[in-house]
Tab-separated table of C-alpha atoms in Angstrom:
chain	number	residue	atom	x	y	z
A	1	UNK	CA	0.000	0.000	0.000
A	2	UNK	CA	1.174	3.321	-0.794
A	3	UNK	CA	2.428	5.865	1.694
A	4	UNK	CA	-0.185	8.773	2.228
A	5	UNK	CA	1.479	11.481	2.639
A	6	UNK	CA	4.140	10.597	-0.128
A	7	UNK	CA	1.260	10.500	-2.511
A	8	UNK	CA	0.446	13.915	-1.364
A	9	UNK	CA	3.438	14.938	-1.254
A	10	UNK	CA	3.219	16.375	2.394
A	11	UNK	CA	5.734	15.767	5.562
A	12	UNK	CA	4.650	13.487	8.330
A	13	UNK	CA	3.988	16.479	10.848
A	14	UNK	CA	1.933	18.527	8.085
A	15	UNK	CA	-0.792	20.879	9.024
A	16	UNK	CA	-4.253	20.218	7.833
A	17	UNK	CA	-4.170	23.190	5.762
A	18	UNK	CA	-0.815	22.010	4.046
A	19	UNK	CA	-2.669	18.449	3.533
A	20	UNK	CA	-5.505	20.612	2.108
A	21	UNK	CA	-3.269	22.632	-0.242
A	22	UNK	CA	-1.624	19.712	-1.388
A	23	UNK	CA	-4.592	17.760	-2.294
A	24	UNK	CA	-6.200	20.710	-4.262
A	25	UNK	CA	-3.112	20.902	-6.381
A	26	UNK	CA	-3.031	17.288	-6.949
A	27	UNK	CA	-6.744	17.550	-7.669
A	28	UNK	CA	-6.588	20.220	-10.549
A	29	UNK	CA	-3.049	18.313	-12.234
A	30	UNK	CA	-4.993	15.389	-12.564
A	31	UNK	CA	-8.164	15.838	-13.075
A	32	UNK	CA	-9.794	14.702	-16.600
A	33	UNK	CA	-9.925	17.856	-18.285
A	34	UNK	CA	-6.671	19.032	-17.833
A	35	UNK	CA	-4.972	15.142	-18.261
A	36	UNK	CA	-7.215	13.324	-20.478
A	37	UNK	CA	-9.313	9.983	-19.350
A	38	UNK	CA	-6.769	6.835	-18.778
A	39	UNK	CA	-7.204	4.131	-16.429
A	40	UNK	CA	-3.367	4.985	-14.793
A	41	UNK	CA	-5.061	8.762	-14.457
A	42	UNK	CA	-8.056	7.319	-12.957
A	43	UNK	CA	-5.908	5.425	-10.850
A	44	UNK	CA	-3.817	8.230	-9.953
A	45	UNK	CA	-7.482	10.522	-8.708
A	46	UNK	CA	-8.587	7.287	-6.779
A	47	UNK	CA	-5.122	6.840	-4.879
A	48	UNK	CA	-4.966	10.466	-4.144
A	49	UNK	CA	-8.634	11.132	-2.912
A	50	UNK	CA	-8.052	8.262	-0.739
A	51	UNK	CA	-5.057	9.356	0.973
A	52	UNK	CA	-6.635	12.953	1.364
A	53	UNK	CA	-10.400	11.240	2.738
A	54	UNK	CA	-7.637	9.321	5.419
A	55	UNK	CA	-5.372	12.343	6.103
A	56	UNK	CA	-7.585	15.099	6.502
A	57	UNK	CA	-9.997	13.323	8.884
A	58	UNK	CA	-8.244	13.480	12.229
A	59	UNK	CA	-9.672	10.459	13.698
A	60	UNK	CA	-8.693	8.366	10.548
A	61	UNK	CA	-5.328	10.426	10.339
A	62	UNK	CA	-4.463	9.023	14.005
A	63	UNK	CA	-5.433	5.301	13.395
A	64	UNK	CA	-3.331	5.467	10.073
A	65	UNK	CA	-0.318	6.985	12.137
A	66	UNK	CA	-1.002	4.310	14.984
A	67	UNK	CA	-2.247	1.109	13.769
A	68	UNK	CA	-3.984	-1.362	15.918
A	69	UNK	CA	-1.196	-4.144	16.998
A	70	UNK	CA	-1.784	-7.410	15.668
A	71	UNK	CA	-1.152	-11.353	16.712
A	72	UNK	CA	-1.808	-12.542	20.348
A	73	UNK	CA	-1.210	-8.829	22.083
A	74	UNK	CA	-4.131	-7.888	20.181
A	75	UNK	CA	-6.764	-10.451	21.713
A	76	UNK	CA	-9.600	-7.666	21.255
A	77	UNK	CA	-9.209	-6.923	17.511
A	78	UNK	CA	-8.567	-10.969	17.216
A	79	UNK	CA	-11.902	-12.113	19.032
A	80	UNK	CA	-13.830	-9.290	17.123
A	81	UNK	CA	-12.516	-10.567	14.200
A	82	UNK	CA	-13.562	-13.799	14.872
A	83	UNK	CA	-16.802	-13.066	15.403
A	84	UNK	CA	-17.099	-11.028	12.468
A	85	UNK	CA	-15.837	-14.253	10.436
A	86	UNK	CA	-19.060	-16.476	11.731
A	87	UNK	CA	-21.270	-13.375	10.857
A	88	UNK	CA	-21.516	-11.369	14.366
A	89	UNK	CA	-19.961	-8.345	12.550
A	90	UNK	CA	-21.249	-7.945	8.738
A	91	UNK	CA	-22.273	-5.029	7.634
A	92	UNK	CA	-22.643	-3.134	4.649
A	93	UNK	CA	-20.718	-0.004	3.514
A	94	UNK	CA	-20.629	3.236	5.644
A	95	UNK	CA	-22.581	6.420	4.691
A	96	UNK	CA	-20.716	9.668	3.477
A	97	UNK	CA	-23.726	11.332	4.810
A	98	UNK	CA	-23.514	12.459	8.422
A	99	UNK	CA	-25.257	14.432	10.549
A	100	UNK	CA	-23.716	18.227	11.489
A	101	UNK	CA	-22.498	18.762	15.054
A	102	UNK	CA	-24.254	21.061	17.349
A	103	UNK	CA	-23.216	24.261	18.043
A	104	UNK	CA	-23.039	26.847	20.864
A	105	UNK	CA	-23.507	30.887	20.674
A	106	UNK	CA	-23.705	33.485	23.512
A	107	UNK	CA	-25.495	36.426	23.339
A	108	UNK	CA	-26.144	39.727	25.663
A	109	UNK	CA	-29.354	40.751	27.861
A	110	UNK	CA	-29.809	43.773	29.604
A	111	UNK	CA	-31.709	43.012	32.736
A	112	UNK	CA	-35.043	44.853	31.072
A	113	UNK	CA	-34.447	42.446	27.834
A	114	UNK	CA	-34.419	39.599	30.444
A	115	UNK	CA	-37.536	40.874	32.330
A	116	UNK	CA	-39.829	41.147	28.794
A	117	UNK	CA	-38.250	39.222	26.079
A	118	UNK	CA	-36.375	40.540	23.372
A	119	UNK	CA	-35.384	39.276	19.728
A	120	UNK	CA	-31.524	38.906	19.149
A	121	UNK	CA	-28.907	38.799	15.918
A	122	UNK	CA	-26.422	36.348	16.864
A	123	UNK	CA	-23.517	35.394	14.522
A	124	UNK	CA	-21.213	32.819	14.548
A	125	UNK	CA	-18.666	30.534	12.682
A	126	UNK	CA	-20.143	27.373	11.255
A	127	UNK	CA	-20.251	25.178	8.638
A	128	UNK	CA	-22.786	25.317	5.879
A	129	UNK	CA	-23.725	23.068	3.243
A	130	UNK	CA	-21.705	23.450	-0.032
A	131	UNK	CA	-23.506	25.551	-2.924
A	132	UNK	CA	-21.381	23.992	-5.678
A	133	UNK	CA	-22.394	20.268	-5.184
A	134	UNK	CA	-25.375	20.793	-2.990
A	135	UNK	CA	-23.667	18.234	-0.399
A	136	UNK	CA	-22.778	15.787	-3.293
A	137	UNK	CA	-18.727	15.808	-2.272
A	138	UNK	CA	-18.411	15.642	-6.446
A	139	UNK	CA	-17.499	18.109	-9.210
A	140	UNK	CA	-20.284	19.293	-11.628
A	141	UNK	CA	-21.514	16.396	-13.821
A	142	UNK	CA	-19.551	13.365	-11.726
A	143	UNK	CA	-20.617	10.915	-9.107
A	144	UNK	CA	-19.142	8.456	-7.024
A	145	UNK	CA	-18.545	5.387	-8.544
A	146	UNK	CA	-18.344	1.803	-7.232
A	147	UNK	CA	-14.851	1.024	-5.531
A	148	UNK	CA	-13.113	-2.345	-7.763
A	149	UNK	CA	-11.436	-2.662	-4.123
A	150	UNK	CA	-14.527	-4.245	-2.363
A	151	UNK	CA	-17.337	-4.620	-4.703
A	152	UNK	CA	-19.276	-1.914	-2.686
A	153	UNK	CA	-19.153	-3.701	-0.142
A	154	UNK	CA	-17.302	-1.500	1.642
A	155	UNK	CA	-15.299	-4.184	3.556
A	156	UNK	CA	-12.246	-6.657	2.396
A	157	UNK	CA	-11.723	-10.501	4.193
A	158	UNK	CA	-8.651	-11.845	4.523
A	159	UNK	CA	-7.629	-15.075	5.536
A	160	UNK	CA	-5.253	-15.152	8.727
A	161	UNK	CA	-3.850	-17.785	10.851
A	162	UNK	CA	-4.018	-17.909	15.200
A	163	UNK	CA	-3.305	-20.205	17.631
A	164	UNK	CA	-7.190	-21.252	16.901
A	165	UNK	CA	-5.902	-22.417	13.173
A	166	UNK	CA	-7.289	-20.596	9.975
A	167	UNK	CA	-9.619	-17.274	10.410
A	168	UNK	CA	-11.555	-15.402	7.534
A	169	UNK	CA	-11.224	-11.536	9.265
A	170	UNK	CA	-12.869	-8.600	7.634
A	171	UNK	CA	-12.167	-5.419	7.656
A	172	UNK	CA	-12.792	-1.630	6.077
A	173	UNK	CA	-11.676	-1.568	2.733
A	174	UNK	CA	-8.283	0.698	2.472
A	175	UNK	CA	-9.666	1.915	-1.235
A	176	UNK	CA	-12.831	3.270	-0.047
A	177	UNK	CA	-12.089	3.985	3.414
A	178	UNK	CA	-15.193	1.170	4.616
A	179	UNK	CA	-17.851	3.753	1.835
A	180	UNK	CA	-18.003	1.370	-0.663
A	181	UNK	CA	-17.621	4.216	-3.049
A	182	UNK	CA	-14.647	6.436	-4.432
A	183	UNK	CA	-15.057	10.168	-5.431
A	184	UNK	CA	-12.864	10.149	-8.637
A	185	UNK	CA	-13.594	14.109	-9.090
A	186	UNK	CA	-14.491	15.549	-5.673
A	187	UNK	CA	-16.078	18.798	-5.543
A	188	UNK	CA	-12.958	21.363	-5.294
A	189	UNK	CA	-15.044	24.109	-3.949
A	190	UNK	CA	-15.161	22.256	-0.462
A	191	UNK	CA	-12.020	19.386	-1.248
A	192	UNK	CA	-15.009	16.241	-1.018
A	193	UNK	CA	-16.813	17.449	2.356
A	194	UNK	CA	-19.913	18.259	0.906
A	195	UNK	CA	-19.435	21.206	3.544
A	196	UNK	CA	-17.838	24.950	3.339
A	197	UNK	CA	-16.861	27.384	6.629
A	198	UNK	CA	-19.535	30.243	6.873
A	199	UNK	CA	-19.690	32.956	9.221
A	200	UNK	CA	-23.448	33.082	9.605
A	201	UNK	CA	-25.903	35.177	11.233
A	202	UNK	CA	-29.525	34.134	13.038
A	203	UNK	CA	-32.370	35.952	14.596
A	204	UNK	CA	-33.179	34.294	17.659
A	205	UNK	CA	-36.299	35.015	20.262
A	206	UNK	CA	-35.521	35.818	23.604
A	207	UNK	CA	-38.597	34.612	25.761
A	208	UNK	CA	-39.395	37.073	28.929
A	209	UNK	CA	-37.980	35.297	32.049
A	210	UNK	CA	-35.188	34.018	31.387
A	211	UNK	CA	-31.866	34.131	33.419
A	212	UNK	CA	-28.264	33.746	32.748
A	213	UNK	CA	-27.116	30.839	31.746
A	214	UNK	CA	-30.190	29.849	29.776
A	215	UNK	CA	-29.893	27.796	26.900
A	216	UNK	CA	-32.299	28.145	23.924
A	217	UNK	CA	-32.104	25.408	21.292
A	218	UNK	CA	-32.411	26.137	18.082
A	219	UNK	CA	-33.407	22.700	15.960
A	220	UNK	CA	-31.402	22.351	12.646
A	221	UNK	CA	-29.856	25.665	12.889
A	222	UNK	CA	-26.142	24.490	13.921
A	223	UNK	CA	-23.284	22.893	11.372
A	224	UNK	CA	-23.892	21.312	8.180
A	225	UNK	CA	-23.241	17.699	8.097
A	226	UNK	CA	-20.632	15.985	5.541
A	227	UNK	CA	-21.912	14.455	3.068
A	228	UNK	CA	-25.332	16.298	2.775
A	229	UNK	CA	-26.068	15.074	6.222
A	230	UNK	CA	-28.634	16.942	8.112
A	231	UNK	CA	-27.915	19.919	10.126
A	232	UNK	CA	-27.106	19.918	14.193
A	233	UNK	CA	-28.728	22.020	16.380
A	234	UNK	CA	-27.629	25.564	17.751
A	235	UNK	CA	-27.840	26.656	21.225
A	236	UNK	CA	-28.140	30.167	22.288
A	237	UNK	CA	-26.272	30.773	25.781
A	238	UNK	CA	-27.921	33.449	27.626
A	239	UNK	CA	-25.181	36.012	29.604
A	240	UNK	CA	-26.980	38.803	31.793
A	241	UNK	CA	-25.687	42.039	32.005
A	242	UNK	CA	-25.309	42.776	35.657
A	243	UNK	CA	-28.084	46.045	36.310
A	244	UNK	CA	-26.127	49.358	38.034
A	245	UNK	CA	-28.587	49.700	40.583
A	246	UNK	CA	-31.128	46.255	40.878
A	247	UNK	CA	-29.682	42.624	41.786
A	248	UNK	CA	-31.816	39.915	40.650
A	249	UNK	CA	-32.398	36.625	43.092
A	250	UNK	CA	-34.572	34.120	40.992
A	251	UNK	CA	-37.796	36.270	40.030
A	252	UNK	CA	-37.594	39.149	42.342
A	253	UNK	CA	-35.416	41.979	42.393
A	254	UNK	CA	-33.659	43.779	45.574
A	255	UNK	CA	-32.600	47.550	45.292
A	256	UNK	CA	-30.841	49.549	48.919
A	257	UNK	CA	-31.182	53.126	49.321
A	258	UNK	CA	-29.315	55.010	52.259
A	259	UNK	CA	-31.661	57.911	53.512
A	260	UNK	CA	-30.524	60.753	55.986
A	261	UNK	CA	-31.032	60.333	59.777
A	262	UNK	CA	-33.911	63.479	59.312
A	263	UNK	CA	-35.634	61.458	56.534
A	264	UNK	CA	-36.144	58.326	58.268
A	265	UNK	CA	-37.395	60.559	61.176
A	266	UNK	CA	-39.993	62.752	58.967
A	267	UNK	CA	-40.501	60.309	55.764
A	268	UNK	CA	-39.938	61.383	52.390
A	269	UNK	CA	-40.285	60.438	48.856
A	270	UNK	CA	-37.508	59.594	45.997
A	271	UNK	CA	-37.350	58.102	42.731
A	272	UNK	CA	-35.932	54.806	42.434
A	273	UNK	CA	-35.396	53.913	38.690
A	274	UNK	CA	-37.014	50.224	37.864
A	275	UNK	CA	-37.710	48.445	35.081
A	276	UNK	CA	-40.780	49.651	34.118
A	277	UNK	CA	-39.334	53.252	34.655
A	278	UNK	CA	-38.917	56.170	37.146
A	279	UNK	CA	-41.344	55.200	40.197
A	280	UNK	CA	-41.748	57.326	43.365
A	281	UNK	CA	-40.746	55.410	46.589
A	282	UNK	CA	-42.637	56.446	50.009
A	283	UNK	CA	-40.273	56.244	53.246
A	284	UNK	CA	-42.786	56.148	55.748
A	285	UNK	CA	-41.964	58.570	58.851
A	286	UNK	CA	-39.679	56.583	61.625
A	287	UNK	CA	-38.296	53.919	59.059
A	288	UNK	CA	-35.651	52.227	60.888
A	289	UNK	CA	-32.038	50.862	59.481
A	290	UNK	CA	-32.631	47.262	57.811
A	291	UNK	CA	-36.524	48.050	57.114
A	292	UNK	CA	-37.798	46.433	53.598
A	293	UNK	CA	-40.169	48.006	51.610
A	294	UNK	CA	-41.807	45.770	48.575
A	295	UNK	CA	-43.176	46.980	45.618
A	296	UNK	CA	-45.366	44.237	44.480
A	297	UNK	CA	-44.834	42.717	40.448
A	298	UNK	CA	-42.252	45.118	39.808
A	299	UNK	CA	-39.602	42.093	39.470
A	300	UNK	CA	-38.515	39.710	36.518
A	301	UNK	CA	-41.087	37.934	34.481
A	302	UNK	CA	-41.923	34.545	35.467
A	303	UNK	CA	-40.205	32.106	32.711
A	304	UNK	CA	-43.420	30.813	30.562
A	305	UNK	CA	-46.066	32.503	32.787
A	306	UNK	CA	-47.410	36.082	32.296
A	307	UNK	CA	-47.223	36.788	36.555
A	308	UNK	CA	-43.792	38.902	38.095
A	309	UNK	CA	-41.980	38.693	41.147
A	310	UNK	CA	-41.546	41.757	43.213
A	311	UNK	CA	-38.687	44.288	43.965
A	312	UNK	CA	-37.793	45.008	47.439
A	313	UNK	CA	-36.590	47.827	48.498
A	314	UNK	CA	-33.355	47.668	51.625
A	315	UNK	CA	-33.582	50.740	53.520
A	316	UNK	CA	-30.499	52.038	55.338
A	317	UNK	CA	-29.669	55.083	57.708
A	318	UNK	CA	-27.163	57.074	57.680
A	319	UNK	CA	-25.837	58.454	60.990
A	320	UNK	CA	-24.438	61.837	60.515
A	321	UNK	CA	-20.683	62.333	61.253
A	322	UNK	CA	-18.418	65.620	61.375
A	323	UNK	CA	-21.555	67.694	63.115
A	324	UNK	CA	-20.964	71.230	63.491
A	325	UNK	CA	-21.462	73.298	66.780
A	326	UNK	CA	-24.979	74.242	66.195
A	327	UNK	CA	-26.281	70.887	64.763
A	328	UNK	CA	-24.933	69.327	67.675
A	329	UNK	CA	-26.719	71.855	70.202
A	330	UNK	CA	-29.661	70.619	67.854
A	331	UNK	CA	-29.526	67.230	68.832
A	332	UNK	CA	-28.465	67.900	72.349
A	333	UNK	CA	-32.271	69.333	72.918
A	334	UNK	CA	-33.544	66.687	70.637
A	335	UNK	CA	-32.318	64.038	72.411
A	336	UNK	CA	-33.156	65.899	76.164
A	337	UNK	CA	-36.582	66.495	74.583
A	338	UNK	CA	-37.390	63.083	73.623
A	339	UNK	CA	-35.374	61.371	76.918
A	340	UNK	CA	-32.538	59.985	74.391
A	341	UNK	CA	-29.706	61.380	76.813
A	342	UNK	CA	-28.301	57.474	77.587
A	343	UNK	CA	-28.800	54.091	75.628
A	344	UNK	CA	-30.812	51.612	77.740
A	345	UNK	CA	-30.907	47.490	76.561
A	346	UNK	CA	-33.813	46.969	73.694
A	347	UNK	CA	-37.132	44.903	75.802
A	348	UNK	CA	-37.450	41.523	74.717
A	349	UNK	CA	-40.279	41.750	71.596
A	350	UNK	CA	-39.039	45.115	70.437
A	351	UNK	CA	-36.060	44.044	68.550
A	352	UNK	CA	-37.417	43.827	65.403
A	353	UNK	CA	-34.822	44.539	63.461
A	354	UNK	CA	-31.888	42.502	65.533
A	355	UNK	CA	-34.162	39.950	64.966
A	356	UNK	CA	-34.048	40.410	61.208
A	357	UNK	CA	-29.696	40.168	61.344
A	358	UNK	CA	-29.888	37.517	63.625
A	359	UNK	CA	-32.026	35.780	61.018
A	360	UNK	CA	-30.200	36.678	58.203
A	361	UNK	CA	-26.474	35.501	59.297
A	362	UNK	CA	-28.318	32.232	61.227
């Protein structure tokens, strides 16, 4: 059998680009129109599409580089072999045609596209079916024709002798690589795959609800098999944008506002920006440090249901620092007025919001 990459004309170590390069080359010196029909050209096309079909698939490339051992080390290949002799193993030629390998795509949500849905361009590098032989792996006018190696069979027997006496084994055909077939003119637009790279673009749905780290399958949309095999399926990754002021815990959302000593004391109103816009926040009069307001379904969407979570609004008070002489004197009388002048242990039942940090770090 003839060395592979001598009838490429490639070193041992070459690149699957060189292999590629070499074979298109070899491809165009010999093919019919430029060399004329003979059987030693015809010979030449078959020898040289099978070396490329074994090089340029790494699998294959590896098994050619490392063949299986044979005799009594190999007890494995041997007992398959027998059983492949008495009929366990027949089978008929392998398909060119298989089926495309899925493929994976992120894509970017802002919190509000996460909330209400949104539809998304995604691109990505794939493979896509060739437009030159519509998946046929041959040149324009050509097919594949039946390989004098096997028969179409797409396997070869051989008789061998063990420590068990005589054995018929069978095994892929080296002409046809186990197809049954040989492409005497593959297609040269995409060197026999039946396949070309693509960078290609999709418009995908975003459904409201969903979080990061959702995956969105897209049936049929991912690489083009070999062979005109069908297509595998594409799956969009969701990645959330973190929000600058909202944090997001499952379907509700959790915003904290610090509010001055006086405002917690008097109550006040401020905007808080959500996502369904500007919305005025009431701080009722005596709020205390920790206290939780909740605005009720003004959270995320519910994945697949038309209900929201809430957002909850943490509440925290600032104690002033660097007081000046007559704010002090200001809460000097406050704090006489009201009987503040010394801090006294909180009454068991009226430490509401101890309670809530015990809970929290328990």
């Amino acid at each position: 059998m003839s060395d592979f990459y001598e009838v490429l004309g490639v070193a041992r170590d070459a690149t699957q680009a060189e292999i590629k390069k070499a074979y298109q080359k070899l491809a165009r010196k010999y093919h019919p129109d430029l060399a004329g029909r003979s059987e030693e050209n015809e010979a030449k096309i078959k020898e040289i599409n099978v070396a490329y079909e074994t090089l340029s698939n790494p699998e294959k490339r590896r098994e050619y580089d490392n063949p299986s051992p044979q005799g009594f080390g190999g007890f494995g290949d041997f007992f398959e072999s027998f059983f492949q002799a008495a009929g366990g193993g027949m089978r008929g030629p392998m398909s060119r045609s298989q089926r495309g390998r899925d493929a994976l795509a992120q894509v970017e949500v802002t919190l509000a596209e996460a909330a209400f849905g949104v539809e998304k361009e995604i691109s990505f590098n794939t493979y896509v079916r060739c437009g030159a032989c519509e998946g046929s792996c041959c040149a324009a006018g050509t097919q594949p024709v039946t390989c004098s190696g096997c028969g179409g069979s797409g396997t070869v027997q051989r008789l061998t002798r063990s420590f068990m006496g005589q054995v018929v084994t069978t095994s892929p055909c080296a002409e046809c690589q186990g197809y049954g077939t040989v492409i005497a003119s593959p297609c040269t637009e995409c060197a026999g795959q039946g396949r070309v790279p693509s960078h290609s673009k999709v418009k995908v749905g975003i459904p409201a609800g969903v979080g990061d780290g959702t995956r969105i399958r897209l049936s049929g949309r991912g690489e083009a098999g070999t062979g005109g095999g069908p297509n595998g399926d594409l799956y969009v990754e969701i990645v959330e944008i973190a929000h600058p002021t909202l944090e997001r815990n499952g379907d509700h959302l959790h915003a904290f506002v610090s509010i001055p000593l006086t405002a917690a004391a008097l109550g006040t109103v401020f905007p808080l920006e959500t996502l369904d816009g500007e919305e005025d926040v009431e701080i009722p009069a005596g709020t205390q440090s920790g206290a939780e307001l909740r605005l009720r379904g003004m959270g995320m969407t519910r994945l697949h249901r038309q209900t929201r979570g809430d957002l909850y609004v943490h509440v925290a008070v600032e104690t002033p620092t660097d007081l000046d002489d007559a704010q002090r004197s200001l809460l000097e009388q406050l704090a006489a007025l009201r009987g503040e002048e010394s801090v006294r242990p909180t009454p068991r039942g009226k430490e509401s919001f101890f309670s809530r940090l015990r809970e929290a770090f328990s």
